[in-house]
């Protein structure tokens, strides 16, 4: 029964993602099933994800980091208008094309991993380990409670990563990271990169605010 439920949720999520039409969201071309295996076809995107970009190039120029953040914010506004929540905004889910356009991938599919599990084991939610670096406080408590504000929190953590080269709470176990997101004040990116202006630091901190 659980498997049938998962397939149904896959179809619902994939179809909601397919309704999205935005230049900064990877397009869903089709959704189907082949020999009992459900599948989703995304557009092919020539580009590199932001995690790899920072790994290879180091800290991004401020203008570039701001541009990618605005592009993803516009994509999230489009999704929110259609009641689609991404739930897994992180540097590796944002692809940057050679012309500087950013595309958000895996739109709406993160919730598939968060099917009501018989156990409350964190690993049962299927969220990858790296996601805990960008997870909102409310998602840490209950993955099903995420909404557009959770995506904005994760976008703030992603902006912090682009500006500093690290997530806001880089150290510790999964549990310690979850507790930090829930209760520790977000770090000011200027502590790592003093050249940032006050306004950008304030926007980053507002995105990462607990409430």
mmCIF file with all atom_site columns, C-alpha atoms in Angstrom:
data_model
loop_
_atom_site.group_PDB
_atom_site.id
_atom_site.type_symbol
_atom_site.label_atom_id
_atom_site.label_alt_id
_atom_site.label_comp_id
_atom_site.label_asym_id
_atom_site.label_entity_id
_atom_site.label_seq_id
_atom_site.pdbx_PDB_ins_code
_atom_site.Cartn_x
_atom_site.Cartn_y
_atom_site.Cartn_z
_atom_site.occupancy
_atom_site.B_iso_or_equiv
_atom_site.pdbx_formal_charge
_atom_site.auth_seq_id
_atom_site.auth_comp_id
_atom_site.auth_asym_id
_atom_site.auth_atom_id
_atom_site.pdbx_PDB_model_num
ATOM 1   C CA . UNK A 1 1   ? 0.000  0.000  0.000   1.00 0.00 ? 1   UNK A CA 1
ATOM 2   C CA . UNK A 1 2   ? 2.878  2.332  0.821   1.00 0.00 ? 2   UNK A CA 1
ATOM 3   C CA . UNK A 1 3   ? 4.278  1.873  -2.664  1.00 0.00 ? 3   UNK A CA 1
ATOM 4   C CA . UNK A 1 4   ? 0.952  2.710  -4.311  1.00 0.00 ? 4   UNK A CA 1
ATOM 5   C CA . UNK A 1 5   ? 0.766  5.828  -2.161  1.00 0.00 ? 5   UNK A CA 1
ATOM 6   C CA . UNK A 1 6   ? 4.290  6.824  -3.213  1.00 0.00 ? 6   UNK A CA 1
ATOM 7   C CA . UNK A 1 7   ? 3.486  6.403  -6.918  1.00 0.00 ? 7   UNK A CA 1
ATOM 8   C CA . UNK A 1 8   ? 0.317  8.470  -6.479  1.00 0.00 ? 8   UNK A CA 1
ATOM 9   C CA . UNK A 1 9   ? 2.236  11.224 -4.693  1.00 0.00 ? 9   UNK A CA 1
ATOM 10  C CA . UNK A 1 10  ? 4.894  11.141 -7.401  1.00 0.00 ? 10  UNK A CA 1
ATOM 11  C CA . UNK A 1 11  ? 2.242  11.701 -10.077 1.00 0.00 ? 11  UNK A CA 1
ATOM 12  C CA . UNK A 1 12  ? 0.570  14.516 -8.121  1.00 0.00 ? 12  UNK A CA 1
ATOM 13  C CA . UNK A 1 13  ? 3.874  16.285 -7.404  1.00 0.00 ? 13  UNK A CA 1
ATOM 14  C CA . UNK A 1 14  ? 5.200  15.831 -10.930 1.00 0.00 ? 14  UNK A CA 1
ATOM 15  C CA . UNK A 1 15  ? 1.974  17.140 -12.452 1.00 0.00 ? 15  UNK A CA 1
ATOM 16  C CA . UNK A 1 16  ? 2.025  20.193 -10.186 1.00 0.00 ? 16  UNK A CA 1
ATOM 17  C CA . UNK A 1 17  ? 5.647  20.817 -11.219 1.00 0.00 ? 17  UNK A CA 1
ATOM 18  C CA . UNK A 1 18  ? 4.621  20.413 -14.872 1.00 0.00 ? 18  UNK A CA 1
ATOM 19  C CA . UNK A 1 19  ? 2.126  23.284 -14.476 1.00 0.00 ? 19  UNK A CA 1
ATOM 20  C CA . UNK A 1 20  ? 4.951  25.668 -13.652 1.00 0.00 ? 20  UNK A CA 1
ATOM 21  C CA . UNK A 1 21  ? 6.161  27.814 -16.512 1.00 0.00 ? 21  UNK A CA 1
ATOM 22  C CA . UNK A 1 22  ? 9.030  30.100 -15.596 1.00 0.00 ? 22  UNK A CA 1
ATOM 23  C CA . UNK A 1 23  ? 12.407 30.880 -17.171 1.00 0.00 ? 23  UNK A CA 1
ATOM 24  C CA . UNK A 1 24  ? 14.212 30.079 -13.912 1.00 0.00 ? 24  UNK A CA 1
ATOM 25  C CA . UNK A 1 25  ? 12.566 26.715 -13.242 1.00 0.00 ? 25  UNK A CA 1
ATOM 26  C CA . UNK A 1 26  ? 13.649 23.552 -15.054 1.00 0.00 ? 26  UNK A CA 1
ATOM 27  C CA . UNK A 1 27  ? 10.733 22.633 -17.289 1.00 0.00 ? 27  UNK A CA 1
ATOM 28  C CA . UNK A 1 28  ? 8.938  19.310 -16.928 1.00 0.00 ? 28  UNK A CA 1
ATOM 29  C CA . UNK A 1 29  ? 8.400  17.865 -20.404 1.00 0.00 ? 29  UNK A CA 1
ATOM 30  C CA . UNK A 1 30  ? 6.404  14.801 -19.476 1.00 0.00 ? 30  UNK A CA 1
ATOM 31  C CA . UNK A 1 31  ? 5.314  12.514 -16.673 1.00 0.00 ? 31  UNK A CA 1
ATOM 32  C CA . UNK A 1 32  ? 4.563  8.855  -17.199 1.00 0.00 ? 32  UNK A CA 1
ATOM 33  C CA . UNK A 1 33  ? 5.089  5.244  -16.272 1.00 0.00 ? 33  UNK A CA 1
ATOM 34  C CA . UNK A 1 34  ? 7.067  2.546  -18.064 1.00 0.00 ? 34  UNK A CA 1
ATOM 35  C CA . UNK A 1 35  ? 6.788  -1.115 -17.078 1.00 0.00 ? 35  UNK A CA 1
ATOM 36  C CA . UNK A 1 36  ? 5.481  -0.062 -13.681 1.00 0.00 ? 36  UNK A CA 1
ATOM 37  C CA . UNK A 1 37  ? 8.242  2.493  -13.070 1.00 0.00 ? 37  UNK A CA 1
ATOM 38  C CA . UNK A 1 38  ? 7.016  6.102  -12.800 1.00 0.00 ? 38  UNK A CA 1
ATOM 39  C CA . UNK A 1 39  ? 9.244  8.703  -14.462 1.00 0.00 ? 39  UNK A CA 1
ATOM 40  C CA . UNK A 1 40  ? 9.526  12.434 -15.005 1.00 0.00 ? 40  UNK A CA 1
ATOM 41  C CA . UNK A 1 41  ? 11.338 14.087 -17.919 1.00 0.00 ? 41  UNK A CA 1
ATOM 42  C CA . UNK A 1 42  ? 13.008 17.434 -17.227 1.00 0.00 ? 42  UNK A CA 1
ATOM 43  C CA . UNK A 1 43  ? 14.536 19.723 -19.827 1.00 0.00 ? 43  UNK A CA 1
ATOM 44  C CA . UNK A 1 44  ? 18.274 19.290 -20.349 1.00 0.00 ? 44  UNK A CA 1
ATOM 45  C CA . UNK A 1 45  ? 20.191 22.213 -18.890 1.00 0.00 ? 45  UNK A CA 1
ATOM 46  C CA . UNK A 1 46  ? 23.747 23.012 -19.921 1.00 0.00 ? 46  UNK A CA 1
ATOM 47  C CA . UNK A 1 47  ? 25.250 24.378 -16.738 1.00 0.00 ? 47  UNK A CA 1
ATOM 48  C CA . UNK A 1 48  ? 26.976 23.846 -13.421 1.00 0.00 ? 48  UNK A CA 1
ATOM 49  C CA . UNK A 1 49  ? 25.370 23.780 -9.992  1.00 0.00 ? 49  UNK A CA 1
ATOM 50  C CA . UNK A 1 50  ? 26.257 26.498 -7.506  1.00 0.00 ? 50  UNK A CA 1
ATOM 51  C CA . UNK A 1 51  ? 27.883 24.097 -5.036  1.00 0.00 ? 51  UNK A CA 1
ATOM 52  C CA . UNK A 1 52  ? 30.371 22.975 -7.704  1.00 0.00 ? 52  UNK A CA 1
ATOM 53  C CA . UNK A 1 53  ? 30.768 26.535 -8.961  1.00 0.00 ? 53  UNK A CA 1
ATOM 54  C CA . UNK A 1 54  ? 31.877 27.739 -5.513  1.00 0.00 ? 54  UNK A CA 1
ATOM 55  C CA . UNK A 1 55  ? 34.067 24.649 -5.047  1.00 0.00 ? 55  UNK A CA 1
ATOM 56  C CA . UNK A 1 56  ? 35.899 25.398 -8.294  1.00 0.00 ? 56  UNK A CA 1
ATOM 57  C CA . UNK A 1 57  ? 35.978 29.206 -8.282  1.00 0.00 ? 57  UNK A CA 1
ATOM 58  C CA . UNK A 1 58  ? 35.791 30.159 -4.614  1.00 0.00 ? 58  UNK A CA 1
ATOM 59  C CA . UNK A 1 59  ? 33.558 32.900 -3.257  1.00 0.00 ? 59  UNK A CA 1
ATOM 60  C CA . UNK A 1 60  ? 31.256 34.379 -5.855  1.00 0.00 ? 60  UNK A CA 1
ATOM 61  C CA . UNK A 1 61  ? 31.392 38.082 -6.733  1.00 0.00 ? 61  UNK A CA 1
ATOM 62  C CA . UNK A 1 62  ? 28.605 39.923 -4.922  1.00 0.00 ? 62  UNK A CA 1
ATOM 63  C CA . UNK A 1 63  ? 26.875 40.942 -8.172  1.00 0.00 ? 63  UNK A CA 1
ATOM 64  C CA . UNK A 1 64  ? 26.756 37.300 -9.262  1.00 0.00 ? 64  UNK A CA 1
ATOM 65  C CA . UNK A 1 65  ? 25.485 35.975 -5.910  1.00 0.00 ? 65  UNK A CA 1
ATOM 66  C CA . UNK A 1 66  ? 22.764 38.641 -5.842  1.00 0.00 ? 66  UNK A CA 1
ATOM 67  C CA . UNK A 1 67  ? 21.756 37.886 -9.439  1.00 0.00 ? 67  UNK A CA 1
ATOM 68  C CA . UNK A 1 68  ? 21.311 34.155 -8.773  1.00 0.00 ? 68  UNK A CA 1
ATOM 69  C CA . UNK A 1 69  ? 19.392 34.880 -5.550  1.00 0.00 ? 69  UNK A CA 1
ATOM 70  C CA . UNK A 1 70  ? 16.980 37.236 -7.338  1.00 0.00 ? 70  UNK A CA 1
ATOM 71  C CA . UNK A 1 71  ? 16.432 34.747 -10.173 1.00 0.00 ? 71  UNK A CA 1
ATOM 72  C CA . UNK A 1 72  ? 15.601 31.943 -7.726  1.00 0.00 ? 72  UNK A CA 1
ATOM 73  C CA . UNK A 1 73  ? 13.381 34.277 -5.684  1.00 0.00 ? 73  UNK A CA 1
ATOM 74  C CA . UNK A 1 74  ? 11.407 35.066 -8.850  1.00 0.00 ? 74  UNK A CA 1
ATOM 75  C CA . UNK A 1 75  ? 11.073 31.330 -9.528  1.00 0.00 ? 75  UNK A CA 1
ATOM 76  C CA . UNK A 1 76  ? 9.840  30.759 -5.961  1.00 0.00 ? 76  UNK A CA 1
ATOM 77  C CA . UNK A 1 77  ? 7.289  33.576 -6.296  1.00 0.00 ? 77  UNK A CA 1
ATOM 78  C CA . UNK A 1 78  ? 5.931  31.902 -9.434  1.00 0.00 ? 78  UNK A CA 1
ATOM 79  C CA . UNK A 1 79  ? 5.762  28.532 -7.671  1.00 0.00 ? 79  UNK A CA 1
ATOM 80  C CA . UNK A 1 80  ? 4.142  29.960 -4.536  1.00 0.00 ? 80  UNK A CA 1
ATOM 81  C CA . UNK A 1 81  ? 1.384  31.549 -6.610  1.00 0.00 ? 81  UNK A CA 1
ATOM 82  C CA . UNK A 1 82  ? 0.584  28.018 -7.773  1.00 0.00 ? 82  UNK A CA 1
ATOM 83  C CA . UNK A 1 83  ? 0.890  26.450 -4.312  1.00 0.00 ? 83  UNK A CA 1
ATOM 84  C CA . UNK A 1 84  ? 4.066  24.532 -5.146  1.00 0.00 ? 84  UNK A CA 1
ATOM 85  C CA . UNK A 1 85  ? 6.765  24.431 -2.466  1.00 0.00 ? 85  UNK A CA 1
ATOM 86  C CA . UNK A 1 86  ? 10.242 23.264 -3.418  1.00 0.00 ? 86  UNK A CA 1
ATOM 87  C CA . UNK A 1 87  ? 11.318 22.058 0.075   1.00 0.00 ? 87  UNK A CA 1
ATOM 88  C CA . UNK A 1 88  ? 14.937 21.431 -0.890  1.00 0.00 ? 88  UNK A CA 1
ATOM 89  C CA . UNK A 1 89  ? 16.506 24.735 -1.950  1.00 0.00 ? 89  UNK A CA 1
ATOM 90  C CA . UNK A 1 90  ? 20.285 24.342 -1.740  1.00 0.00 ? 90  UNK A CA 1
ATOM 91  C CA . UNK A 1 91  ? 23.311 25.235 -3.896  1.00 0.00 ? 91  UNK A CA 1
ATOM 92  C CA . UNK A 1 92  ? 23.339 21.872 -5.706  1.00 0.00 ? 92  UNK A CA 1
ATOM 93  C CA . UNK A 1 93  ? 19.715 22.369 -6.837  1.00 0.00 ? 93  UNK A CA 1
ATOM 94  C CA . UNK A 1 94  ? 20.470 25.629 -8.660  1.00 0.00 ? 94  UNK A CA 1
ATOM 95  C CA . UNK A 1 95  ? 22.124 25.313 -12.071 1.00 0.00 ? 95  UNK A CA 1
ATOM 96  C CA . UNK A 1 96  ? 23.899 28.253 -13.670 1.00 0.00 ? 96  UNK A CA 1
ATOM 97  C CA . UNK A 1 97  ? 24.087 28.399 -17.453 1.00 0.00 ? 97  UNK A CA 1
ATOM 98  C CA . UNK A 1 98  ? 26.982 29.941 -19.428 1.00 0.00 ? 98  UNK A CA 1
ATOM 99  C CA . UNK A 1 99  ? 24.940 33.105 -20.080 1.00 0.00 ? 99  UNK A CA 1
ATOM 100 C CA . UNK A 1 100 ? 24.409 33.709 -16.347 1.00 0.00 ? 100 UNK A CA 1
ATOM 101 C CA . UNK A 1 101 ? 20.835 32.434 -16.141 1.00 0.00 ? 101 UNK A CA 1
ATOM 102 C CA . UNK A 1 102 ? 19.992 30.326 -13.097 1.00 0.00 ? 102 UNK A CA 1
ATOM 103 C CA . UNK A 1 103 ? 17.571 27.399 -13.182 1.00 0.00 ? 103 UNK A CA 1
ATOM 104 C CA . UNK A 1 104 ? 15.986 25.748 -10.182 1.00 0.00 ? 104 UNK A CA 1
ATOM 105 C CA . UNK A 1 105 ? 15.816 21.962 -10.504 1.00 0.00 ? 105 UNK A CA 1
ATOM 106 C CA . UNK A 1 106 ? 13.870 19.209 -8.699  1.00 0.00 ? 106 UNK A CA 1
ATOM 107 C CA . UNK A 1 107 ? 10.919 21.550 -8.276  1.00 0.00 ? 107 UNK A CA 1
ATOM 108 C CA . UNK A 1 108 ? 8.216  20.069 -6.070  1.00 0.00 ? 108 UNK A CA 1
ATOM 109 C CA . UNK A 1 109 ? 9.819  16.646 -5.827  1.00 0.00 ? 109 UNK A CA 1
ATOM 110 C CA . UNK A 1 110 ? 11.482 16.974 -2.437  1.00 0.00 ? 110 UNK A CA 1
ATOM 111 C CA . UNK A 1 111 ? 8.170  16.259 -0.708  1.00 0.00 ? 111 UNK A CA 1
ATOM 112 C CA . UNK A 1 112 ? 8.133  12.807 -2.296  1.00 0.00 ? 112 UNK A CA 1
ATOM 113 C CA . UNK A 1 113 ? 10.905 11.759 0.042   1.00 0.00 ? 113 UNK A CA 1
ATOM 114 C CA . UNK A 1 114 ? 8.949  12.999 3.012   1.00 0.00 ? 114 UNK A CA 1
ATOM 115 C CA . UNK A 1 115 ? 6.088  10.550 2.846   1.00 0.00 ? 115 UNK A CA 1
ATOM 116 C CA . UNK A 1 116 ? 4.552  9.875  6.234   1.00 0.00 ? 116 UNK A CA 1
ATOM 117 C CA . UNK A 1 117 ? 6.951  7.322  7.555   1.00 0.00 ? 117 UNK A CA 1
ATOM 118 C CA . UNK A 1 118 ? 5.927  4.703  10.112  1.00 0.00 ? 118 UNK A CA 1
ATOM 119 C CA . UNK A 1 119 ? 9.001  5.731  12.103  1.00 0.00 ? 119 UNK A CA 1
ATOM 120 C CA . UNK A 1 120 ? 10.099 9.251  12.863  1.00 0.00 ? 120 UNK A CA 1
ATOM 121 C CA . UNK A 1 121 ? 13.665 8.410  11.903  1.00 0.00 ? 121 UNK A CA 1
ATOM 122 C CA . UNK A 1 122 ? 15.187 11.357 10.073  1.00 0.00 ? 122 UNK A CA 1
ATOM 123 C CA . UNK A 1 123 ? 16.740 9.121  7.460   1.00 0.00 ? 123 UNK A CA 1
ATOM 124 C CA . UNK A 1 124 ? 13.282 7.798  6.622   1.00 0.00 ? 124 UNK A CA 1
ATOM 125 C CA . UNK A 1 125 ? 12.381 11.200 5.168   1.00 0.00 ? 125 UNK A CA 1
ATOM 126 C CA . UNK A 1 126 ? 14.900 10.541 2.404   1.00 0.00 ? 126 UNK A CA 1
ATOM 127 C CA . UNK A 1 127 ? 16.393 14.010 2.739   1.00 0.00 ? 127 UNK A CA 1
ATOM 128 C CA . UNK A 1 128 ? 20.050 13.958 1.759   1.00 0.00 ? 128 UNK A CA 1
ATOM 129 C CA . UNK A 1 129 ? 22.641 14.798 4.379   1.00 0.00 ? 129 UNK A CA 1
ATOM 130 C CA . UNK A 1 130 ? 23.681 18.047 2.688   1.00 0.00 ? 130 UNK A CA 1
ATOM 131 C CA . UNK A 1 131 ? 20.112 19.314 2.898   1.00 0.00 ? 131 UNK A CA 1
ATOM 132 C CA . UNK A 1 132 ? 20.454 19.721 6.666   1.00 0.00 ? 132 UNK A CA 1
ATOM 133 C CA . UNK A 1 133 ? 22.823 22.611 5.988   1.00 0.00 ? 133 UNK A CA 1
ATOM 134 C CA . UNK A 1 134 ? 19.955 24.550 4.396   1.00 0.00 ? 134 UNK A CA 1
ATOM 135 C CA . UNK A 1 135 ? 16.844 23.284 6.209   1.00 0.00 ? 135 UNK A CA 1
ATOM 136 C CA . UNK A 1 136 ? 14.370 25.689 7.781   1.00 0.00 ? 136 UNK A CA 1
ATOM 137 C CA . UNK A 1 137 ? 13.571 25.445 11.520  1.00 0.00 ? 137 UNK A CA 1
ATOM 138 C CA . UNK A 1 138 ? 9.966  24.350 10.885  1.00 0.00 ? 138 UNK A CA 1
ATOM 139 C CA . UNK A 1 139 ? 11.060 21.705 8.379   1.00 0.00 ? 139 UNK A CA 1
ATOM 140 C CA . UNK A 1 140 ? 13.535 20.369 10.924  1.00 0.00 ? 140 UNK A CA 1
ATOM 141 C CA . UNK A 1 141 ? 10.601 19.860 13.299  1.00 0.00 ? 141 UNK A CA 1
ATOM 142 C CA . UNK A 1 142 ? 8.079  18.508 10.781  1.00 0.00 ? 142 UNK A CA 1
ATOM 143 C CA . UNK A 1 143 ? 8.958  18.113 7.074   1.00 0.00 ? 143 UNK A CA 1
ATOM 144 C CA . UNK A 1 144 ? 5.271  18.307 6.113   1.00 0.00 ? 144 UNK A CA 1
ATOM 145 C CA . UNK A 1 145 ? 4.853  21.805 7.530   1.00 0.00 ? 145 UNK A CA 1
ATOM 146 C CA . UNK A 1 146 ? 7.064  23.506 4.927   1.00 0.00 ? 146 UNK A CA 1
ATOM 147 C CA . UNK A 1 147 ? 5.644  26.376 2.893   1.00 0.00 ? 147 UNK A CA 1
ATOM 148 C CA . UNK A 1 148 ? 7.031  29.226 0.772   1.00 0.00 ? 148 UNK A CA 1
ATOM 149 C CA . UNK A 1 149 ? 8.698  30.758 3.833   1.00 0.00 ? 149 UNK A CA 1
ATOM 150 C CA . UNK A 1 150 ? 10.737 27.576 4.285   1.00 0.00 ? 150 UNK A CA 1
ATOM 151 C CA . UNK A 1 151 ? 12.022 27.959 0.741   1.00 0.00 ? 151 UNK A CA 1
ATOM 152 C CA . UNK A 1 152 ? 13.023 31.556 1.489   1.00 0.00 ? 152 UNK A CA 1
ATOM 153 C CA . UNK A 1 153 ? 14.934 30.468 4.607   1.00 0.00 ? 153 UNK A CA 1
ATOM 154 C CA . UNK A 1 154 ? 16.833 27.892 2.539   1.00 0.00 ? 154 UNK A CA 1
ATOM 155 C CA . UNK A 1 155 ? 17.474 30.532 -0.131  1.00 0.00 ? 155 UNK A CA 1
ATOM 156 C CA . UNK A 1 156 ? 18.991 32.740 2.585   1.00 0.00 ? 156 UNK A CA 1
ATOM 157 C CA . UNK A 1 157 ? 21.288 29.878 3.630   1.00 0.00 ? 157 UNK A CA 1
ATOM 158 C CA . UNK A 1 158 ? 22.220 29.415 -0.043  1.00 0.00 ? 158 UNK A CA 1
ATOM 159 C CA . UNK A 1 159 ? 23.004 33.133 -0.415  1.00 0.00 ? 159 UNK A CA 1
ATOM 160 C CA . UNK A 1 160 ? 25.164 32.865 2.708   1.00 0.00 ? 160 UNK A CA 1
ATOM 161 C CA . UNK A 1 161 ? 27.010 29.941 1.081   1.00 0.00 ? 161 UNK A CA 1
ATOM 162 C CA . UNK A 1 162 ? 27.608 31.911 -2.127  1.00 0.00 ? 162 UNK A CA 1
ATOM 163 C CA . UNK A 1 163 ? 28.999 34.850 -0.153  1.00 0.00 ? 163 UNK A CA 1
ATOM 164 C CA . UNK A 1 164 ? 31.121 32.924 2.369   1.00 0.00 ? 164 UNK A CA 1
ATOM 165 C CA . UNK A 1 165 ? 31.847 29.517 0.814   1.00 0.00 ? 165 UNK A CA 1
ATOM 166 C CA . UNK A 1 166 ? 30.189 27.656 3.690   1.00 0.00 ? 166 UNK A CA 1
ATOM 167 C CA . UNK A 1 167 ? 26.688 26.967 5.008   1.00 0.00 ? 167 UNK A CA 1
ATOM 168 C CA . UNK A 1 168 ? 25.587 29.019 8.046   1.00 0.00 ? 168 UNK A CA 1
ATOM 169 C CA . UNK A 1 169 ? 26.102 26.140 10.500  1.00 0.00 ? 169 UNK A CA 1
ATOM 170 C CA . UNK A 1 170 ? 28.854 24.040 8.926   1.00 0.00 ? 170 UNK A CA 1
ATOM 171 C CA . UNK A 1 171 ? 29.992 21.961 11.915  1.00 0.00 ? 171 UNK A CA 1
ATOM 172 C CA . UNK A 1 172 ? 28.599 19.102 13.936  1.00 0.00 ? 172 UNK A CA 1
ATOM 173 C CA . UNK A 1 173 ? 26.335 16.121 13.490  1.00 0.00 ? 173 UNK A CA 1
ATOM 174 C CA . UNK A 1 174 ? 22.981 16.151 11.718  1.00 0.00 ? 174 UNK A CA 1
ATOM 175 C CA . UNK A 1 175 ? 21.249 16.619 15.079  1.00 0.00 ? 175 UNK A CA 1
ATOM 176 C CA . UNK A 1 176 ? 23.500 19.533 16.025  1.00 0.00 ? 176 UNK A CA 1
ATOM 177 C CA . UNK A 1 177 ? 22.814 21.197 12.660  1.00 0.00 ? 177 UNK A CA 1
ATOM 178 C CA . UNK A 1 178 ? 19.066 20.783 13.116  1.00 0.00 ? 178 UNK A CA 1
ATOM 179 C CA . UNK A 1 179 ? 19.294 22.308 16.589  1.00 0.00 ? 179 UNK A CA 1
ATOM 180 C CA . UNK A 1 180 ? 21.414 25.192 15.270  1.00 0.00 ? 180 UNK A CA 1
ATOM 181 C CA . UNK A 1 181 ? 18.847 25.985 12.556  1.00 0.00 ? 181 UNK A CA 1
ATOM 182 C CA . UNK A 1 182 ? 16.101 25.864 15.184  1.00 0.00 ? 182 UNK A CA 1
ATOM 183 C CA . UNK A 1 183 ? 17.695 27.914 17.942  1.00 0.00 ? 183 UNK A CA 1
ATOM 184 C CA . UNK A 1 184 ? 21.054 29.535 17.086  1.00 0.00 ? 184 UNK A CA 1
ATOM 185 C CA . UNK A 1 185 ? 21.152 33.073 15.741  1.00 0.00 ? 185 UNK A CA 1
ATOM 186 C CA . UNK A 1 186 ? 22.194 33.057 12.078  1.00 0.00 ? 186 UNK A CA 1
ATOM 187 C CA . UNK A 1 187 ? 25.778 34.222 11.561  1.00 0.00 ? 187 UNK A CA 1
ATOM 188 C CA . UNK A 1 188 ? 26.404 37.538 9.839   1.00 0.00 ? 188 UNK A CA 1
ATOM 189 C CA . UNK A 1 189 ? 28.137 36.919 6.480   1.00 0.00 ? 189 UNK A CA 1
ATOM 190 C CA . UNK A 1 190 ? 30.253 40.033 7.132   1.00 0.00 ? 190 UNK A CA 1
ATOM 191 C CA . UNK A 1 191 ? 32.132 38.100 9.836   1.00 0.00 ? 191 UNK A CA 1
ATOM 192 C CA . UNK A 1 192 ? 33.599 35.972 7.043   1.00 0.00 ? 192 UNK A CA 1
ATOM 193 C CA . UNK A 1 193 ? 33.574 38.657 4.335   1.00 0.00 ? 193 UNK A CA 1
ATOM 194 C CA . UNK A 1 194 ? 33.911 42.146 5.828   1.00 0.00 ? 194 UNK A CA 1
ATOM 195 C CA . UNK A 1 195 ? 33.661 43.861 2.428   1.00 0.00 ? 195 UNK A CA 1
ATOM 196 C CA . UNK A 1 196 ? 29.921 43.093 2.160   1.00 0.00 ? 196 UNK A CA 1
ATOM 197 C CA . UNK A 1 197 ? 27.674 46.104 2.580   1.00 0.00 ? 197 UNK A CA 1
ATOM 198 C CA . UNK A 1 198 ? 25.223 46.406 5.457   1.00 0.00 ? 198 UNK A CA 1
ATOM 199 C CA . UNK A 1 199 ? 22.150 46.155 3.247   1.00 0.00 ? 199 UNK A CA 1
ATOM 200 C CA . UNK A 1 200 ? 23.116 42.831 1.664   1.00 0.00 ? 200 UNK A CA 1
ATOM 201 C CA . UNK A 1 201 ? 24.109 41.363 5.043   1.00 0.00 ? 201 UNK A CA 1
ATOM 202 C CA . UNK A 1 202 ? 20.748 42.493 6.462   1.00 0.00 ? 202 UNK A CA 1
ATOM 203 C CA . UNK A 1 203 ? 18.821 40.843 3.600   1.00 0.00 ? 203 UNK A CA 1
ATOM 204 C CA . UNK A 1 204 ? 20.752 37.607 4.082   1.00 0.00 ? 204 UNK A CA 1
ATOM 205 C CA . UNK A 1 205 ? 20.048 37.636 7.831   1.00 0.00 ? 205 UNK A CA 1
ATOM 206 C CA . UNK A 1 206 ? 16.359 38.446 7.293   1.00 0.00 ? 206 UNK A CA 1
ATOM 207 C CA . UNK A 1 207 ? 16.016 35.487 4.934   1.00 0.00 ? 207 UNK A CA 1
ATOM 208 C CA . UNK A 1 208 ? 17.589 33.272 7.622   1.00 0.00 ? 208 UNK A CA 1
ATOM 209 C CA . UNK A 1 209 ? 15.494 34.614 10.515  1.00 0.00 ? 209 UNK A CA 1
ATOM 210 C CA . UNK A 1 210 ? 13.779 31.961 12.639  1.00 0.00 ? 210 UNK A CA 1
ATOM 211 C CA . UNK A 1 211 ? 10.350 33.551 12.364  1.00 0.00 ? 211 UNK A CA 1
#
